[in-house]
Short mmCIF file of C-alpha atoms in Angstrom, two decimals:
data_model
loop_
_atom_site.label_atom_id
_atom_site.label_comp_id
_atom_site.label_asym_id
_atom_site.label_seq_id
_atom_site.Cartn_x
_atom_site.Cartn_y
_atom_site.Cartn_z
CA MET A 535 26.02 8.49 5.51
CA ALA A 536 25.00 11.41 3.97
CA ASP A 537 22.86 14.22 5.84
CA ARG A 538 20.46 14.03 2.93
CA PRO A 539 20.42 10.48 1.54
CA ALA A 540 18.71 9.79 -2.23
CA ILE A 541 15.96 7.82 -0.73
CA SER A 542 14.38 7.11 3.23
CA ILE A 543 12.64 3.42 3.42
CA VAL A 544 10.12 3.78 5.78
CA MET A 545 9.48 -0.06 7.89
CA PRO A 546 6.91 -0.17 10.76
CA THR A 547 7.26 -3.76 12.56
CA TYR A 548 5.85 -5.48 15.59
CA ASN A 549 7.05 -9.13 17.11
CA ARG A 550 7.91 -10.00 13.08
CA GLY A 551 11.06 -11.57 14.28
CA GLY A 552 12.55 -13.50 11.07
CA SER A 553 10.46 -12.02 8.30
CA LEU A 554 12.03 -8.52 9.97
CA GLN A 555 15.64 -9.77 9.48
CA ARG A 556 14.67 -10.31 6.08
CA ALA A 557 13.06 -7.48 5.36
CA VAL A 558 15.74 -5.50 6.40
CA ALA A 559 18.94 -7.98 5.32
CA SER A 560 16.79 -7.01 1.26
CA VAL A 561 17.36 -3.41 2.20
CA VAL A 562 21.15 -3.85 2.87
CA ALA A 563 21.61 -6.11 0.13
CA GLN A 564 20.53 -3.17 -2.29
CA THR A 565 22.50 -2.11 -5.90
CA HIS A 566 21.35 1.22 -4.73
CA ALA A 567 23.40 1.88 -1.61
CA ASP A 568 22.47 5.98 -0.84
CA PHE A 569 18.84 5.34 1.03
CA GLU A 570 18.08 5.40 4.87
CA LEU A 571 16.22 2.86 6.15
CA ILE A 572 14.10 3.92 9.41
CA VAL A 573 12.76 1.24 10.98
CA VAL A 574 9.68 1.87 14.18
CA ASP A 575 9.30 -0.49 16.26
CA ASP A 576 5.73 -0.43 17.68
CA ALA A 577 6.60 -1.68 21.62
CA SER A 578 7.92 -5.34 20.47
CA THR A 579 8.21 -7.61 22.92
CA ASP A 580 10.66 -10.18 20.79
CA GLY A 581 13.62 -8.50 21.04
CA SER A 582 12.82 -7.20 17.12
CA ASP A 583 15.10 -3.85 18.14
CA GLU A 584 18.05 -5.69 19.25
CA MET A 585 17.97 -7.82 16.10
CA VAL A 586 18.18 -4.67 13.95
CA ARG A 587 21.22 -3.11 16.05
CA ARG A 588 23.12 -6.47 15.15
CA PHE A 589 23.21 -5.38 11.70
CA GLY A 590 25.34 -2.80 12.37
CA ASP A 591 24.72 -0.69 9.10
CA PRO A 592 24.93 3.47 10.01
CA ARG A 593 22.18 3.91 7.11
CA ILE A 594 19.64 2.07 9.20
CA ARG A 595 17.92 4.08 12.55
CA LEU A 596 15.56 2.58 14.95
CA HIS A 597 13.00 4.46 16.60
CA ARG A 598 11.04 2.03 19.22
CA PHE A 599 7.85 2.96 21.05
CA ASP A 600 7.31 2.30 24.53
CA SER A 601 4.11 1.62 24.39
CA ARG A 602 1.90 0.22 21.36
CA ARG A 603 0.42 2.43 18.88
CA GLY A 604 -0.43 0.94 15.96
CA ALA A 605 1.36 0.19 12.68
CA ASN A 606 -0.32 3.85 10.99
CA PRO A 607 1.39 5.83 14.04
CA ALA A 608 4.93 4.00 13.36
CA ARG A 609 4.50 4.70 9.56
CA ASN A 610 3.81 8.04 10.17
CA GLN A 611 6.67 8.29 12.78
CA GLY A 612 9.41 7.34 10.08
CA ILE A 613 7.47 9.33 7.42
CA SER A 614 8.67 12.73 10.20
CA MET A 615 12.58 11.40 10.72
CA ALA A 616 12.39 11.11 6.67
CA ARG A 617 15.80 13.08 5.74
CA ALA A 618 15.15 12.05 1.94
CA GLU A 619 13.11 14.03 -0.83
CA LEU A 620 12.16 10.95 -1.90
CA VAL A 621 9.81 7.91 0.79
CA THR A 622 9.12 4.55 -0.12
CA PHE A 623 7.61 2.15 2.41
CA LEU A 624 8.30 -1.73 2.86
CA ASP A 625 6.24 -3.56 5.59
CA SER A 626 8.54 -6.32 8.01
CA ASP A 627 6.70 -9.00 6.31
CA ASP A 628 8.17 -8.39 2.70
CA GLU A 629 11.60 -7.54 0.80
CA PHE A 630 12.69 -6.03 -2.00
CA LEU A 631 14.38 -7.16 -4.81
CA PRO A 632 17.42 -6.30 -5.12
CA HIS A 633 16.88 -3.23 -7.63
CA ARG A 634 13.79 -1.79 -6.13
CA LEU A 635 15.69 1.41 -5.03
CA ASP A 636 17.84 1.74 -8.44
CA HIS A 637 14.31 1.53 -10.32
CA THR A 638 12.85 3.72 -8.04
CA VAL A 639 15.36 6.63 -7.82
CA GLN A 640 16.04 6.40 -11.36
CA VAL A 641 12.11 6.84 -12.92
CA MET A 642 11.71 9.73 -9.82
CA ARG A 643 14.80 11.78 -10.50
CA GLY A 644 14.04 11.08 -14.67
CA ASP A 645 10.31 12.53 -14.28
CA ARG A 646 10.43 15.59 -11.76
CA HIS A 647 6.60 15.48 -12.68
CA THR A 648 6.49 12.03 -11.02
CA ASP A 649 4.91 12.66 -6.95
CA VAL A 650 3.84 9.54 -6.78
CA LEU A 651 5.40 5.93 -8.01
CA LEU A 652 3.55 2.67 -8.12
CA SER A 653 5.66 -0.63 -8.13
CA SER A 654 4.61 -4.19 -9.21
CA PHE A 655 5.21 -6.70 -7.42
CA HIS A 656 5.52 -10.75 -6.73
CA THR A 657 3.41 -12.25 -4.37
CA CYS A 658 4.13 -15.57 -2.28
CA ARG A 659 1.78 -17.46 -0.84
CA ARG A 660 2.84 -20.83 0.72
CA GLY A 661 5.88 -20.90 -1.50
CA ARG A 662 4.34 -20.10 -4.94
CA PHE A 663 5.02 -16.61 -6.68
CA VAL A 664 2.25 -14.99 -8.37
CA PRO A 665 3.06 -11.85 -10.07
CA SER A 666 0.45 -9.04 -9.27
CA THR A 667 1.10 -6.41 -12.01
CA ASN A 668 0.18 -2.79 -13.50
CA PRO A 669 0.68 -1.98 -17.18
CA ASP A 670 3.95 1.13 -17.87
CA THR A 671 1.46 4.28 -17.44
CA ARG A 672 1.04 7.12 -16.09
CA LEU A 673 -2.90 8.40 -14.45
CA THR A 674 -3.71 11.95 -14.25
CA ALA A 675 -4.97 12.35 -9.67
CA ASP A 676 -9.05 12.21 -11.28
CA GLU A 677 -7.90 8.89 -13.17
CA LEU A 678 -6.21 7.62 -9.75
CA GLU A 679 -8.84 8.21 -7.62
CA ARG A 680 -11.12 6.15 -10.48
CA SER A 681 -8.65 3.34 -10.60
CA LEU A 682 -8.42 3.03 -6.97
CA MET A 683 -12.34 3.02 -6.34
CA ALA A 684 -12.60 0.67 -9.25
CA HIS A 685 -9.77 -1.91 -8.09
CA ALA A 686 -8.08 -1.31 -11.42
CA VAL A 687 -4.41 -0.94 -10.12
CA VAL A 688 -2.58 -2.93 -7.97
CA ILE A 689 -1.64 -1.87 -5.17
CA ALA A 690 0.06 -2.35 -1.72
CA GLY A 691 1.98 -0.67 1.29
CA SER A 692 5.20 -1.66 -0.25
CA ALA A 693 4.59 -0.41 -3.40
CA ILE A 694 4.07 2.64 -2.34
CA THR A 695 7.13 6.02 -3.14
CA VAL A 696 6.17 9.37 -2.90
CA ARG A 697 7.75 12.77 -2.75
CA ARG A 698 8.52 14.07 0.96
CA GLU A 699 7.31 17.49 -0.02
CA VAL A 700 3.77 15.60 -0.87
CA LEU A 701 3.40 13.62 1.80
CA THR A 702 4.29 16.83 4.46
CA ARG A 703 1.39 18.68 2.32
CA CYS A 704 -1.16 16.16 1.65
CA GLY A 705 -0.24 14.52 5.11
CA GLY A 706 0.52 10.34 5.78
CA PHE A 707 -1.80 7.84 6.85
CA ALA A 708 -5.16 7.70 8.70
CA PRO A 709 -3.84 6.71 12.62
CA HIS A 710 -7.01 4.61 13.06
CA LEU A 711 -7.36 2.90 10.12
CA GLY A 712 -6.38 -1.63 9.81
CA ARG A 713 -7.16 -2.17 6.18
CA MET A 714 -6.96 -0.17 2.86
CA GLN A 715 -4.73 2.10 4.80
CA ASP A 716 -2.67 2.40 1.34
CA ARG A 717 -5.30 2.93 -0.45
CA GLU A 718 -6.94 5.58 1.68
CA LEU A 719 -3.67 7.15 1.32
CA LEU A 720 -3.58 7.23 -2.04
CA LEU A 721 -7.10 8.29 -2.62
CA ASN A 722 -6.42 11.65 -0.29
CA ILE A 723 -3.18 12.34 -2.15
CA ALA A 724 -5.27 12.24 -5.30
CA ARG A 725 -7.59 14.60 -4.06
CA CYS A 726 -4.58 17.17 -2.55
CA GLN A 727 -2.79 16.46 -6.05
CA ALA A 728 -6.06 17.60 -8.19
CA LEU A 729 -6.58 20.61 -5.92
CA ALA A 730 -2.51 21.34 -7.17
CA GLY A 731 -3.25 20.42 -10.13
CA ARG A 732 -0.36 18.45 -9.80
CA SER A 733 0.15 14.19 -11.47
CA GLY A 734 -1.41 11.60 -10.20
CA ALA A 735 1.06 8.77 -10.17
CA ARG A 736 3.40 6.55 -12.55
CA LEU A 737 2.36 2.99 -12.32
CA LEU A 738 5.87 0.44 -13.24
CA ALA A 739 5.03 -2.70 -14.91
CA ALA A 740 8.41 -4.76 -13.76
CA PRO A 741 7.59 -6.30 -10.24
CA ASP A 742 10.51 -5.45 -8.00
CA TRP A 743 9.79 -7.00 -4.58
CA VAL A 744 7.99 -9.69 -3.12
CA LYS A 745 4.52 -9.40 -1.27
CA HIS A 746 4.82 -12.38 1.66
CA GLN A 747 1.05 -13.30 2.44
CA SER A 748 1.53 -14.78 5.96
CA ALA A 749 -1.41 -16.16 7.93
CA ASP A 750 -1.67 -12.94 9.89
CA SER A 751 -1.58 -10.60 6.98
CA ILE A 752 -4.89 -8.13 7.65
CA SER A 753 -4.63 -8.17 3.73
CA ALA A 754 -5.56 -12.22 3.87
CA PRO A 755 -8.56 -12.42 5.95
CA VAL A 756 -12.28 -12.60 4.02
CA TYR A 757 -14.00 -10.97 6.67
CA GLY A 758 -14.16 -7.41 7.28
CA PHE A 759 -13.29 -6.10 3.98
CA VAL A 760 -16.85 -4.82 4.15
CA GLU A 761 -16.36 -3.09 7.08
CA ALA A 762 -12.84 -1.93 5.91
CA LEU A 763 -14.79 -0.41 3.00
CA GLY A 764 -16.53 1.65 5.14
CA GLY A 765 -13.91 3.22 6.82
CA LEU A 766 -12.56 4.10 3.69
CA VAL A 767 -15.43 5.66 2.96
CA ALA A 768 -16.01 7.56 5.73
CA CYS A 769 -12.53 9.19 5.92
CA HIS A 770 -13.77 10.21 2.02
CA PRO A 771 -17.73 10.83 2.81
CA HIS A 772 -17.44 12.75 -1.03
CA LEU A 773 -16.49 8.84 -2.55
CA ILE A 774 -20.12 7.42 -1.63
CA SER A 775 -21.55 9.92 -3.84
CA LYS A 776 -19.66 10.12 -6.34
CA TYR A 777 -18.54 6.03 -6.83
CA GLY A 778 -21.87 4.39 -5.37
CA PRO A 779 -21.88 2.01 -7.53
CA LEU A 780 -18.57 0.94 -7.29
CA VAL A 781 -18.84 0.62 -3.83
CA ARG A 782 -22.12 -1.02 -4.05
CA TYR A 783 -20.32 -2.95 -6.19
CA HIS A 784 -17.66 -4.24 -4.44
CA VAL A 785 -19.84 -5.31 -1.46
CA ALA A 786 -22.27 -7.11 -3.73
CA ARG A 787 -19.12 -9.48 -5.11
CA ALA A 788 -17.79 -9.50 -1.71
CA ILE A 789 -21.33 -11.57 -0.94
CA ILE A 790 -21.45 -13.41 -4.25
CA ALA A 791 -17.97 -14.81 -4.12
CA GLN A 792 -19.10 -16.74 -0.81
CA LEU A 793 -22.76 -17.95 -2.80
CA VAL A 794 -20.82 -18.91 -5.28
CA ARG A 795 -18.63 -21.62 -3.34
CA GLY A 796 -21.51 -22.59 -1.43
CA ARG A 797 -20.13 -20.71 1.89
CA PHE A 798 -23.78 -19.29 2.48
CA ALA A 799 -22.96 -18.56 6.65
CA ALA A 800 -19.95 -16.48 5.38
CA ALA A 801 -22.35 -14.91 2.50
CA ARG A 802 -24.52 -13.92 5.82
CA ARG A 803 -21.39 -12.53 8.05
CA ILE A 804 -20.41 -10.83 4.76
CA GLN A 805 -24.32 -8.86 4.47
CA GLY A 806 -23.71 -8.18 8.51
CA GLU A 807 -20.80 -5.71 7.59
CA ASN A 808 -22.78 -4.20 5.24
CA LEU A 809 -25.99 -3.69 7.99
CA ARG A 810 -23.32 -2.41 10.72
CA VAL A 811 -21.84 0.02 8.46
CA PRO A 812 -23.96 3.73 8.64
CA ALA A 813 -22.89 4.66 5.00
CA PHE A 814 -24.01 1.18 3.44
CA ARG A 815 -27.57 -0.96 4.68
CA PHE A 816 -27.58 -1.86 1.40
CA THR A 817 -31.09 -3.91 0.18
CA PRO A 818 -30.21 -7.42 -1.34
CA GLY A 819 -32.27 -5.67 -4.44
CA GLU A 820 -29.55 -2.72 -4.68
CA LEU A 821 -26.77 -5.16 -4.56
CA ALA A 822 -28.01 -7.02 -7.49
CA GLN A 823 -28.32 -3.85 -9.04
CA ALA A 824 -24.94 -2.94 -8.52
CA TYR A 825 -23.54 -5.86 -9.24
CA LEU A 826 -24.40 -5.90 -12.45
CA GLN A 827 -24.21 -2.07 -13.34
CA GLY A 828 -20.60 -1.74 -11.59
CA ARG A 829 -19.26 -4.92 -13.08
CA TRP A 830 -19.78 -2.92 -16.44
CA ALA A 831 -19.14 0.19 -14.71
CA ARG A 832 -15.03 -1.33 -13.03
CA ALA A 833 -14.50 -3.43 -16.33
CA GLY A 834 -14.56 0.36 -18.40
CA ILE A 835 -11.91 2.06 -15.87
CA VAL A 836 -9.63 -1.08 -15.51
CA ASN A 837 -9.88 -1.07 -19.79
CA ALA A 838 -8.78 2.31 -19.95
CA VAL A 839 -5.82 2.07 -17.46
CA ARG A 840 -4.45 -1.02 -19.27
CA SER A 841 -5.36 1.20 -22.90
CA SER A 842 -3.33 3.54 -21.67
CA ALA A 843 -0.22 1.38 -20.84
CA ARG A 844 3.02 3.19 -22.66
CA ARG A 845 6.12 0.51 -22.03
CA MET A 846 9.58 1.51 -20.89
CA PRO A 847 12.30 0.36 -23.61
CA ASP A 848 14.51 -0.45 -20.46
CA ALA A 849 11.52 -2.00 -18.19
CA ALA A 850 13.70 -5.24 -17.04
CA VAL A 851 11.84 -8.06 -14.69
CA GLU A 852 13.63 -9.02 -11.58
CA SER A 853 12.89 -12.55 -10.81
CA PRO A 854 11.68 -13.64 -7.47
CA ASP A 855 14.65 -16.31 -6.83
CA THR A 856 16.76 -13.00 -6.70
CA ALA A 857 15.43 -12.07 -3.16
CA THR A 858 17.26 -12.42 -0.12
CA THR A 859 15.50 -15.43 1.78
CA TYR A 860 16.59 -15.64 5.19
CA ARG A 861 14.78 -19.11 6.98
CA LEU A 862 14.08 -18.16 10.40
CA PRO A 863 13.34 -20.64 12.82
CA GLU A 864 -11.99 14.69 10.78
CA ARG A 865 -8.17 14.19 11.09
CA ASP A 866 -5.10 16.32 11.19
CA ARG A 867 -3.01 14.85 8.19
CA SER A 868 0.50 16.35 9.58
CA PRO A 869 2.89 13.79 9.43
CA VAL A 870 5.19 15.29 12.14
CA ARG A 871 2.01 16.15 14.53
CA ARG A 872 0.63 12.30 14.07
CA ALA A 873 3.80 10.69 14.72
CA ALA A 874 3.11 11.42 18.75
#
């Protein structure tokens, strides 16, 4: 393997067993072979490290923590170890489609002004594949921030590719966040890029990976969303003043979604989350007003993103059928310093 591969894939894992083998196999099967896969084992107890070693592929680098530190410190460890100019991520319960790296490297090499790339994907729920797609477009740093706050673009950790220089300059993942860490990373990069006069992100419409939503996926639970949103705002306090109506809208929407289904206990529980977040504690009146105002504001941002779309002439859509599926039973933002 060359000292400096074209792209580094960072994969954190903890007791993922069979899904980890599927994820690693999907990388090994890539049509683009010039990569390094950095697997960071967060002190698994199920033999995950031995399973990775059995692949016997020199492009795979394994780092194992002696004790649990969490997924984000594991990601930051991987960033600090990356040797390629491009760094992308793959959660150990997801998988790349065969041309994922080929697409990514081609786009990033062909557009030196693009520092961040967001891929579309298929979401697999109970064996059914649902497309989760963005338009083909470019967003400025300000547009990226606005779209992230409006939830106007589809994101997930395995969708993100960033130039290593940007991660070094802007920082890695917030170690303490358990949810919305992907959104927080992109918000931080957008703010950092805006200050540096750089572009925001390139979005790709063609899905090139599969997100498997398992029972223990942190993105699946209904509860915790509002508190996670509060954690996001705590990382970036300016967001509550800049995007107050959108923040209140997301809180209101989470509650209303339960009310319309007759899940009154769930709605009360989510309202309890709202009251526990010091930056929130929105009253029912504020939430009712915000739902109406924020809905229109969000729709405007979504329409702006969609109307800016430019289809790439060679954008080919990969079917999830081509996935390699194995059926097995005040923060320091330096990735190097965070990895300790």
